[in-house]
Amino acid sequence: MNKNRKFIIGFLAPAVIMFILVFLYPIIRTLMMSFFKIDSVTGGIETWKFEGLSNYQALITTPVFQTSMWNLFRIWFFGGIIVLSFSLLLAVILTSGIRFKKFFRAVIYLPNIVSAVALATMWLQYVYSSKFGLLTTFFNAIGLKSAAATQWLDSGHKFRALLLAYCFGMIGYHMLIWLSGIERISPDLFEAAHIDGANKPQQFWYITRPLLKGIFKTNITMWSVTSVAFFVWSQLFSTVTADTQTIVPMVYMYMQTFGAGNTVTERNAGLGAAVGVILCICVIVIFTLTNRLIKEDDLEF
Amino acid sequence: MKEKRERVPVNWHKELRLLPGYIVVILWVLFTFVLLGWVFAASLSKTADIFKNRVFSFPTGLHFENYIKAWGASNVSTFFTNSLGYSFISCALLILICAPAAYVLARFAFKGNKLIQTSFVSAMGVPVIMVVLPLFSVIARLNLLSSTWSNRFVLVFLYIGINAPYTTIFLTTFFSNISRTYEEAATIDGCTPSGAFWKVIFPMAQTGIVTVTIFNFINIWNEYFLSLIFANSDKLRPVAVGLYSMISAMKYTGDWAGMFAAVTIVFLPTFILYLFLSEKIIGAVTGGLKG
């Protein structure tokens, strides 16, 4: 047994050490940092000044941070509705027995493997371009001159433009999660329902929907985890630093700690850490709430 | 190899019922194709033609020089080689580190097994923002960002660390589906436990390892936030961050064709991988979830 033990430790050690170095220790330290005033990220612990909850208080009362949280909430909430419903719709269509299913599935997932920077650039420089953009060309072609003249990236439209482009890129991933759930449901159930005269929408409502509760939870969790890390899209869509239309907490934290732009008057890494902790708490709250609200009935299928 | 499928006779009545579904999916696919196709076509056009909105007709022929220009003048070649290097090394080390751990987690009952697995699964939900500050602080204090090679080492180290939990959990599921009889036979033949793993089980897990590696490759290729913070100079930047700085620069030079060429170069490697291996990649997405 002793020999086995050595073997187990030897095999586990590298991965566990990586986990401790990259996750466990930093998480604990970020949590600590959020209670201190820290002038420079690289400052040692001896330079930290304990200030209790004042970082959190400062954040809550900072208008830019409030805006960033509000933007993130809108992305999470409206984006979540768009992404989860469209991805479910596509998943249901793909499993309804249409031809070329694998091809469609592959193309719909395709945007997810493209670098977010490249994808966002395609949207910004092509789809939303006011000179040669897809939307402008399309609206001109069907004769809607006023829609064609819309400046999709001005401050009145920018947030919605950002949300739409982001959602397009995310739908494929969530569709795959839905698919994995739907494909686990036995086809016998649908067949029986079909024989009993249930049409497709009825089959969806009475068979697929109740059996997908667990998958729905997975989807919400994954959506929340990726939403919280919203960063690249915001950076690409903002033309000025601290663009109130597109700023999200992670961009705020980046400005705050790594000092991009002149909007930051005082550097305090403790504030940045507090942003991280707040986002983490959001994820945990959402996770607990969905677990409470959506009870899996442990249906056998 | 594609399996030969028996031709199902077209049942028009059934297809008609599915028509609304077809319309939605086809429109979606069409939009994706137009988006990517237009960018690709624009990367082969002149900027003037792009502005005249005549991208698909190529009135002045194909302009491959956009690529040559982007590749040479705008550092794309550096970003590209960097990304290639980071991705390959990180992917290889990820397997070397995670496969043994996953095997032990899947096969042996010991105190802490469950705890490690739960920790790894939760780590997949931890936002980077929660770990980035201490990492930066420690790495900067160790003075690792000052020289080129230590900075490269830092990037690879982080790519491995961030992707290790997912890789381990994915492979754990995979190993637990391989029958124990193989190691038993190997042990009877006089193999040590670690010999049994490397010589017998590891080669058998090839499909799982390939799948998770492709997935890791795409993730690392597209990684943005950590690279932005930890790659200290243009010489070290991977494609995602490099592309961003290039796009910002191209807004001033007005070289739209060159910009689309750069976008295409960044997007092409993962796209080609996807063309050949989409089934495997899609499998990796859903395979990692059932943890």
XYZ file of C-alpha atoms in Angstrom:
592
model
C 0.000 0.000 0.000
C 2.887 2.287 0.838
C 4.190 1.929 -2.686
C 0.773 2.768 -4.061
C 0.654 5.859 -1.933
C 3.909 7.181 -3.321
C 2.629 6.527 -6.803
C -0.649 8.333 -6.152
C 1.116 11.354 -4.702
C 3.624 11.467 -7.527
C 0.889 11.375 -10.142
C -1.333 13.918 -8.447
C 1.261 16.390 -7.264
C 1.877 18.455 -10.439
C -1.814 19.071 -11.117
C -2.622 19.818 -7.490
C 0.349 22.175 -7.183
C -0.804 24.031 -10.304
C -4.263 24.294 -8.802
C -2.909 25.683 -5.543
C -0.652 28.190 -7.312
C -3.136 29.432 -9.888
C -6.440 29.091 -8.040
C -6.402 28.392 -4.323
C -3.697 30.800 -3.152
C -4.754 33.682 -5.450
C -8.411 33.328 -4.451
C -7.582 33.564 -0.755
C -5.234 36.465 -1.350
C -7.763 38.365 -3.505
C -10.301 37.932 -0.724
C -7.806 39.408 1.759
C -6.764 42.210 -0.570
C -10.342 43.408 -0.880
C -10.237 44.545 2.768
C -7.055 46.568 2.400
C -5.984 49.787 0.757
C -3.135 48.849 -1.580
C -1.370 51.600 -3.487
C 0.430 49.335 -5.911
C -0.585 45.834 -7.041
C 2.983 44.712 -6.634
C 3.305 46.083 -3.085
C 4.108 43.516 -0.392
C 1.712 42.748 2.423
C 3.614 45.127 4.728
C 2.479 48.067 2.554
C -1.216 47.161 2.800
C -3.465 49.229 5.043
C -6.431 47.449 6.594
C -9.631 49.360 5.955
C -12.387 46.847 6.585
C -15.274 47.172 4.178
C -14.387 50.641 2.919
C -13.365 49.335 -0.525
C -16.822 47.853 -0.947
C -18.431 51.041 0.298
C -16.348 53.113 -2.085
C -17.297 50.871 -5.012
C -21.016 50.945 -4.279
C -20.996 54.728 -4.241
C -18.851 55.151 -7.380
C -21.087 56.085 -10.344
C -18.799 54.445 -12.940
C -18.861 51.180 -11.050
C -22.645 51.374 -10.671
C -22.946 51.875 -14.423
C -20.637 48.942 -15.073
C -22.688 46.656 -12.823
C -25.911 47.847 -14.449
C -24.443 47.141 -17.903
C -23.337 43.698 -16.789
C -26.766 43.002 -15.373
C -28.388 44.027 -18.660
C -25.996 41.802 -20.587
C -26.671 38.911 -18.252
C -30.440 39.361 -18.123
C -31.424 40.403 -21.674
C -28.553 38.523 -23.259
C -29.509 35.486 -21.196
C -33.092 35.582 -22.431
C -31.977 35.967 -26.051
C -29.227 33.369 -25.934
C -31.042 30.704 -23.937
C -34.274 30.953 -25.922
C -32.653 31.071 -29.361
C -30.224 28.292 -28.518
C -33.111 26.159 -27.250
C -35.106 26.890 -30.388
C -32.193 25.870 -32.594
C -31.553 22.736 -30.530
C -35.201 21.717 -30.800
C -35.166 22.292 -34.559
C -31.993 20.259 -34.969
C -33.481 17.323 -33.065
C -36.827 17.466 -34.872
C -35.531 15.165 -37.589
C -34.281 17.635 -40.186
C -31.604 16.664 -42.676
C -27.948 17.785 -42.537
C -28.202 18.065 -38.767
C -24.464 17.652 -38.207
C -23.641 20.294 -40.776
C -26.050 22.826 -39.277
C -24.814 22.077 -35.795
C -21.196 22.589 -36.847
C -21.923 25.918 -38.549
C -23.975 27.256 -35.647
C -21.184 26.421 -33.210
C -18.522 27.870 -35.513
C -18.491 31.453 -34.079
C -17.458 30.006 -30.714
C -14.103 28.828 -31.973
C -13.265 32.189 -33.518
C -11.157 34.505 -31.397
C -13.474 37.026 -29.742
C -11.257 39.843 -30.991
C -11.624 38.668 -34.587
C -15.364 38.099 -34.252
C -15.982 41.477 -32.632
C -13.926 43.134 -35.365
C -16.073 41.479 -38.032
C -19.191 42.890 -36.425
C -17.758 46.326 -35.748
C -16.017 46.889 -39.046
C -18.398 45.035 -41.305
C -21.916 44.368 -40.007
C -22.335 47.718 -38.260
C -20.283 49.802 -40.686
C -22.283 52.794 -41.863
C -20.490 52.864 -45.234
C -20.357 49.297 -46.486
C -21.973 47.399 -43.616
C -24.212 44.382 -43.922
C -27.117 46.050 -42.151
C -26.866 49.217 -44.248
C -26.643 47.223 -47.483
C -29.524 45.007 -46.447
C -31.857 47.846 -45.478
C -30.980 49.723 -48.654
C -31.757 46.648 -50.710
C -35.238 46.264 -49.218
C -35.829 50.002 -49.490
C -35.825 51.025 -45.859
C -33.718 54.126 -46.303
C -34.218 55.404 -42.777
C -33.125 52.125 -41.213
C -30.164 52.022 -43.572
C -29.001 55.398 -42.357
C -28.946 54.309 -38.717
C -25.594 54.769 -37.025
C -25.453 51.426 -35.245
C -22.463 52.400 -33.176
C -23.549 55.802 -31.880
C -24.187 56.086 -28.180
C -27.915 55.445 -28.570
C -27.470 52.089 -30.325
C -24.089 50.908 -29.180
C -25.162 48.838 -26.217
C -27.766 46.951 -28.208
C -25.295 46.461 -31.034
C -22.797 45.027 -28.575
C -25.382 42.761 -27.002
C -26.579 41.410 -30.331
C -23.079 40.675 -31.599
C -22.102 38.996 -28.335
C -25.240 36.869 -28.250
C -24.659 35.667 -31.794
C -21.274 34.357 -30.717
C -22.608 32.598 -27.619
C -25.671 30.835 -28.987
C -23.772 27.907 -30.498
C -22.277 26.914 -27.182
C -25.572 26.931 -25.320
C -27.237 25.111 -28.187
C -24.751 22.270 -27.683
C -25.623 22.100 -23.988
C -29.344 21.921 -24.819
C -28.652 19.300 -27.483
C -26.783 17.080 -25.059
C -29.856 17.158 -22.828
C -32.440 16.605 -25.521
C -30.520 13.733 -27.054
C -30.560 11.909 -23.739
C -34.354 11.802 -23.768
C -35.495 8.458 -25.067
C -37.069 8.632 -28.538
C -39.686 6.141 -27.286
C -41.327 8.932 -25.344
C -41.781 11.040 -28.454
C -42.951 8.086 -30.437
C -45.564 7.208 -27.842
C -46.722 10.826 -27.753
C -46.831 10.928 -31.537
C -49.017 7.842 -31.635
C -51.278 9.437 -29.059
C -51.663 12.377 -31.427
C -49.450 15.014 -29.791
C -47.986 17.500 -32.245
C -44.427 18.859 -32.108
C -45.153 21.895 -29.900
C -47.125 19.713 -27.501
C -44.352 17.155 -27.406
C -41.921 19.938 -26.594
C -44.082 21.373 -23.850
C -45.040 18.127 -22.136
C -41.941 15.977 -22.653
C -38.849 17.991 -23.519
C -39.456 20.966 -21.252
C -39.931 19.121 -17.936
C -37.038 16.789 -18.676
C -34.694 19.667 -19.449
C -34.767 21.292 -16.020
C -31.313 20.036 -15.107
C -29.866 21.191 -18.415
C -31.528 24.558 -17.948
C -29.621 24.922 -14.689
C -26.349 24.033 -16.397
C -27.104 26.620 -19.060
C -27.823 29.392 -16.576
C -24.694 28.568 -14.603
C -22.466 28.557 -17.672
C -24.079 31.734 -18.996
C -23.499 33.500 -15.681
C -19.898 32.336 -15.434
C -19.071 33.617 -18.926
C -21.064 36.838 -18.491
C -19.113 37.777 -15.407
C -15.880 37.518 -17.374
C -17.235 39.901 -20.010
C -14.246 41.928 -21.140
C -12.972 41.707 -24.727
C -16.232 42.750 -26.355
C -16.550 45.721 -24.093
C -12.988 46.798 -24.767
C -13.464 46.547 -28.515
C -16.777 48.356 -28.612
C -15.695 51.297 -26.498
C -14.053 54.127 -28.343
C -13.071 56.042 -25.235
C -11.870 54.718 -21.904
C -14.669 54.400 -19.393
C -17.310 54.476 -22.119
C -20.492 54.464 -20.051
C -22.367 52.595 -22.782
C -20.186 49.532 -22.685
C -18.160 49.522 -19.470
C -18.395 46.349 -17.378
C -16.882 45.559 -13.960
C -13.887 43.715 -15.350
C -12.954 46.681 -17.544
C -13.399 48.933 -14.537
C -11.126 46.693 -12.497
C -8.558 46.671 -15.299
C -8.550 50.473 -15.410
C -8.464 50.702 -11.672
C -5.543 48.364 -11.105
C -3.528 48.458 -14.273
C -4.186 52.112 -14.830
C -5.201 52.250 -18.466
C -6.478 55.710 -19.224
C -6.569 58.862 -17.167
C -9.923 58.335 -15.531
C -8.386 56.832 -12.436
C -7.435 59.413 -9.904
C -6.184 57.108 -7.205
C -4.725 53.667 -7.687
C -5.966 51.085 -5.267
C -5.561 47.390 -6.005
C -7.832 46.641 -3.061
C -10.732 48.104 -5.055
C -9.877 45.825 -7.966
C -9.888 42.835 -5.638
C -13.253 43.898 -4.236
C -14.667 43.981 -7.784
C -13.509 40.387 -8.202
C -15.098 39.307 -4.931
C -18.393 41.029 -5.807
C -18.510 39.237 -9.165
C -17.746 35.919 -7.487
C -20.544 36.498 -4.993
C -22.897 37.219 -7.903
C -22.043 33.872 -9.489
C -22.530 32.031 -6.199
C -25.862 33.755 -5.534
C -27.153 32.953 -9.019
C -25.974 29.381 -8.670
C -27.706 28.929 -5.304
C -30.882 30.627 -6.472
C -31.218 28.491 -9.596
C -30.603 25.397 -7.491
C -33.337 26.458 -5.094
C -35.863 27.593 -7.665
C -35.465 24.823 -10.186
C -35.832 21.553 -8.409
C -34.773 18.540 -10.342
C -37.411 15.917 -9.854
C -34.893 13.135 -10.390
C -36.895 11.829 -13.269
C -35.516 8.670 -14.719
C -34.915 8.988 -18.408
C -14.102 7.866 -42.961
C -17.691 8.751 -43.512
C -20.007 5.883 -42.877
C -22.169 4.988 -45.823
C -25.700 5.937 -45.125
C -28.660 4.345 -46.661
C -30.555 6.862 -48.682
C -33.741 7.687 -46.905
C -36.413 8.402 -49.485
C -37.603 11.965 -49.181
C -40.888 12.058 -47.379
C -42.281 15.349 -48.649
C -45.087 15.428 -46.199
C -42.659 15.186 -43.281
C -40.213 17.679 -44.770
C -43.032 20.169 -45.267
C -43.962 19.938 -41.613
C -40.348 20.725 -40.750
C -40.231 23.683 -43.136
C -40.343 26.454 -40.484
C -37.408 24.788 -38.758
C -35.478 24.574 -42.000
C -36.078 28.255 -42.688
C -34.763 29.363 -39.291
C -31.668 27.181 -39.445
C -30.869 28.004 -43.057
C -31.186 31.755 -42.450
C -28.878 31.405 -39.482
C -26.299 29.442 -41.435
C -26.580 31.871 -44.339
C -25.865 34.815 -42.086
C -22.795 33.082 -40.651
C -21.514 32.353 -44.136
C -22.088 35.910 -45.330
C -20.302 37.276 -42.270
C -17.229 35.088 -42.625
C -17.289 35.048 -46.415
C -17.466 38.807 -46.684
C -14.531 39.277 -44.317
C -12.533 36.745 -46.300
C -13.437 38.419 -49.587
C -12.618 41.839 -48.146
C -9.213 40.569 -47.103
C -8.522 39.926 -50.796
C -9.853 43.287 -52.028
C -8.559 46.801 -52.215
C -9.639 49.173 -49.469
C -11.206 51.386 -52.142
C -13.360 48.500 -53.388
C -14.455 47.712 -49.839
C -15.717 51.261 -49.503
C -17.528 51.016 -52.833
C -19.207 47.926 -51.383
C -18.037 45.733 -54.250
C -16.337 43.019 -52.294
C -17.671 39.828 -53.807
C -17.128 40.838 -57.442
C -13.382 41.559 -57.109
C -13.340 44.337 -59.739
C -9.561 44.701 -59.515
C -8.721 41.028 -59.048
C -7.443 39.202 -56.003
C -5.048 41.132 -53.823
C -2.958 38.594 -51.974
C -0.500 41.344 -51.170
C -2.789 42.337 -48.270
C -1.704 39.163 -46.563
C 1.949 39.665 -47.352
C 1.720 43.197 -46.016
C -0.140 42.255 -42.864
C 2.163 39.306 -42.243
C 5.333 41.288 -42.659
C 4.693 44.875 -41.721
C 2.278 44.614 -38.859
C 3.997 42.068 -36.652
C 1.390 39.418 -37.436
C 4.141 36.899 -38.076
C 5.528 37.475 -34.570
C 2.111 37.181 -32.934
C 1.367 34.104 -34.964
C 4.581 32.261 -34.076
C 4.172 33.273 -30.434
C 0.653 31.882 -30.287
C 1.690 28.722 -32.052
C 4.545 28.185 -29.607
C 2.496 28.968 -26.504
C -0.383 26.776 -27.608
C 1.711 23.741 -28.540
C 3.889 23.774 -25.435
C 0.991 24.436 -23.069
C -1.132 21.707 -24.644
C 1.650 19.120 -24.379
C 2.462 19.995 -20.770
C -1.221 20.065 -19.871
C -1.517 16.432 -20.898
C 1.686 15.457 -19.091
C 0.432 17.099 -15.904
C -3.274 16.323 -16.046
C -3.426 12.831 -17.510
C -1.611 11.130 -14.575
C -3.684 13.092 -12.060
C -6.899 12.248 -13.876
C -5.943 8.570 -13.956
C -5.312 8.456 -10.208
C -8.554 10.324 -9.509
C -10.508 7.939 -11.690
C -8.972 4.711 -10.384
C -7.910 4.935 -6.761
C -10.006 5.488 -3.686
C -8.124 7.621 -1.185
C -8.800 10.360 1.286
C -9.184 13.671 -0.501
C -10.091 12.255 -3.906
C -13.597 13.675 -3.787
C -12.293 16.972 -2.403
C -9.801 17.391 -5.241
C -12.433 16.634 -7.855
C -14.914 19.075 -6.331
C -12.222 21.760 -6.090
C -11.311 21.309 -9.746
C -14.937 21.463 -10.833
C -15.500 24.657 -8.828
C -12.306 26.149 -10.253
C -13.932 25.963 -13.696
C -16.482 28.496 -12.457
C -14.015 30.937 -10.896
C -13.736 34.157 -12.907
C -10.150 35.089 -13.883
C -10.623 38.434 -12.202
C -10.611 36.590 -8.881
C -7.077 35.248 -9.389
C -5.337 37.745 -11.613
C -4.244 40.351 -9.048
C -2.246 38.088 -6.714
C -0.751 36.282 -9.693
C 0.398 39.564 -11.150
C 1.724 40.754 -7.839
C 3.742 37.605 -7.137
C 5.041 37.265 -10.685
C 6.061 40.914 -10.889
C 7.787 40.750 -7.496
C 9.741 37.706 -8.616
C 10.872 39.914 -11.495
C 9.700 37.360 -14.035
C 8.306 39.905 -16.486
C 11.606 41.638 -17.119
C 13.262 39.182 -19.472
C 11.792 37.726 -22.636
C 12.209 34.086 -21.737
C 10.928 34.267 -18.209
C 7.958 36.237 -19.520
C 7.224 33.495 -22.042
C 7.533 30.957 -19.249
C 5.000 32.922 -17.183
C 2.482 32.923 -20.045
C 2.786 29.178 -20.616
C 2.562 28.558 -16.879
C -0.677 30.561 -16.672
C -2.242 28.936 -19.729
C -1.536 25.555 -18.159
C -2.833 26.563 -14.736
C -6.062 28.041 -16.040
C -6.861 25.032 -18.217
C -5.666 22.308 -15.837
C -8.915 21.807 -13.886
C -11.029 21.342 -17.009
C -8.472 19.028 -18.632
C -8.180 16.896 -15.501
C -11.915 16.551 -15.002
C -12.478 15.756 -18.670
C -9.823 13.026 -18.631
C -11.045 11.639 -15.302
C -14.406 10.886 -16.901
C -12.596 9.358 -19.829
C -10.313 7.100 -17.772
C -13.132 5.827 -15.595
C -14.726 4.413 -18.732
C -11.685 2.248 -19.541
C -11.920 -1.239 -18.111
C -9.677 -2.128 -15.185
C -8.758 -5.500 -16.648
C -6.019 -3.903 -18.758
C -3.953 -2.702 -15.792
C -4.612 -5.967 -13.989
C -3.118 -7.840 -16.916
C -0.196 -5.429 -17.064
C 0.480 -5.805 -13.338
C 0.474 -9.578 -13.637
C 3.060 -9.188 -16.393
C 5.221 -7.347 -13.862
C 4.449 -3.711 -14.673
C 4.632 -1.109 -11.914
C 1.476 1.010 -11.512
C 3.095 3.913 -13.292
C 4.435 1.643 -16.018
C 0.955 0.223 -16.488
C -0.384 3.733 -16.900
C 2.144 5.060 -19.394
C 2.498 1.892 -21.454
C -1.031 0.519 -21.429
C -3.686 3.007 -20.372
C -2.225 6.242 -21.727
C -2.085 4.985 -25.327
C -5.621 3.643 -24.960
C -6.899 7.053 -23.936
C -5.694 8.597 -27.167
C -9.111 9.730 -28.395
C -9.869 11.511 -25.141
C -6.449 13.116 -25.069
C -6.716 14.333 -28.649
C -10.189 15.747 -28.032
C -9.265 17.690 -24.939
C -6.041 18.901 -26.561
C -7.850 20.398 -29.550
C -10.171 22.121 -27.173
C -7.286 23.446 -25.082
C -5.515 24.584 -28.230
C -8.484 26.695 -29.307
C -8.875 28.124 -25.809
C -5.237 29.093 -25.533
C -5.094 30.444 -29.067
C -8.026 32.732 -28.311
C -7.056 33.649 -24.731
C -7.134 37.398 -24.247
C -7.255 38.762 -20.714
C -4.214 37.068 -19.182
C -2.119 37.716 -22.266
C -3.114 41.369 -22.192
C -1.868 41.725 -18.641
C 1.146 39.442 -18.658
C 2.649 39.820 -22.136
C 4.902 42.760 -21.657
C 5.908 43.718 -25.192
C 4.864 43.335 -28.824
C 7.555 40.689 -29.194
C 5.727 38.431 -26.729
C 2.089 39.025 -27.581
C -0.124 36.220 -28.859
C -2.521 36.809 -31.765
C -5.612 37.894 -29.855
C -3.888 40.765 -28.066
C -1.702 41.557 -31.067
C -4.747 41.802 -33.304
C -6.334 44.257 -30.920
C -3.363 46.593 -30.972
C -3.178 46.281 -34.748
C -6.831 47.130 -35.220
C -6.380 50.211 -33.086
C -3.456 51.214 -35.289
C -5.235 50.476 -38.582
C -8.018 52.875 -37.711
C -5.450 55.604 -38.249
C -3.727 54.230 -41.338
C -7.077 53.404 -42.954
C -5.847 50.089 -44.356
C -9.128 48.215 -44.073
C -8.106 45.437 -46.466
C -4.984 44.795 -44.413
C -7.032 44.698 -41.244
C -9.400 42.085 -42.649
C -6.389 40.095 -43.833
C -5.019 40.157 -40.282
C -8.407 39.087 -38.902
C -8.436 36.183 -41.342
C -4.916 35.112 -40.399
C -5.867 35.039 -36.724
C -9.040 33.140 -37.345
C -7.731 30.651 -39.903
C -5.834 28.140 -37.687
C -8.766 27.408 -35.400
C -11.078 27.405 -38.398
C -9.001 24.807 -40.241
C -8.822 22.662 -37.110
C -12.578 22.980 -36.867
C -13.160 22.022 -40.504
C -11.516 18.673 -39.932
C -12.362 18.022 -36.321
C -15.688 19.690 -35.614
C -17.209 16.447 -34.308
C -14.418 16.019 -31.770
C -14.530 19.649 -30.669
C -18.286 19.529 -30.187
C -17.806 16.320 -28.202
C -15.291 18.047 -25.939
C -17.718 20.873 -25.170
C -20.448 18.614 -23.911
C -18.094 15.975 -22.486
C -16.592 18.373 -19.976
C -19.961 19.343 -18.594
C -21.157 16.162 -17.008
C -18.909 16.667 -14.008
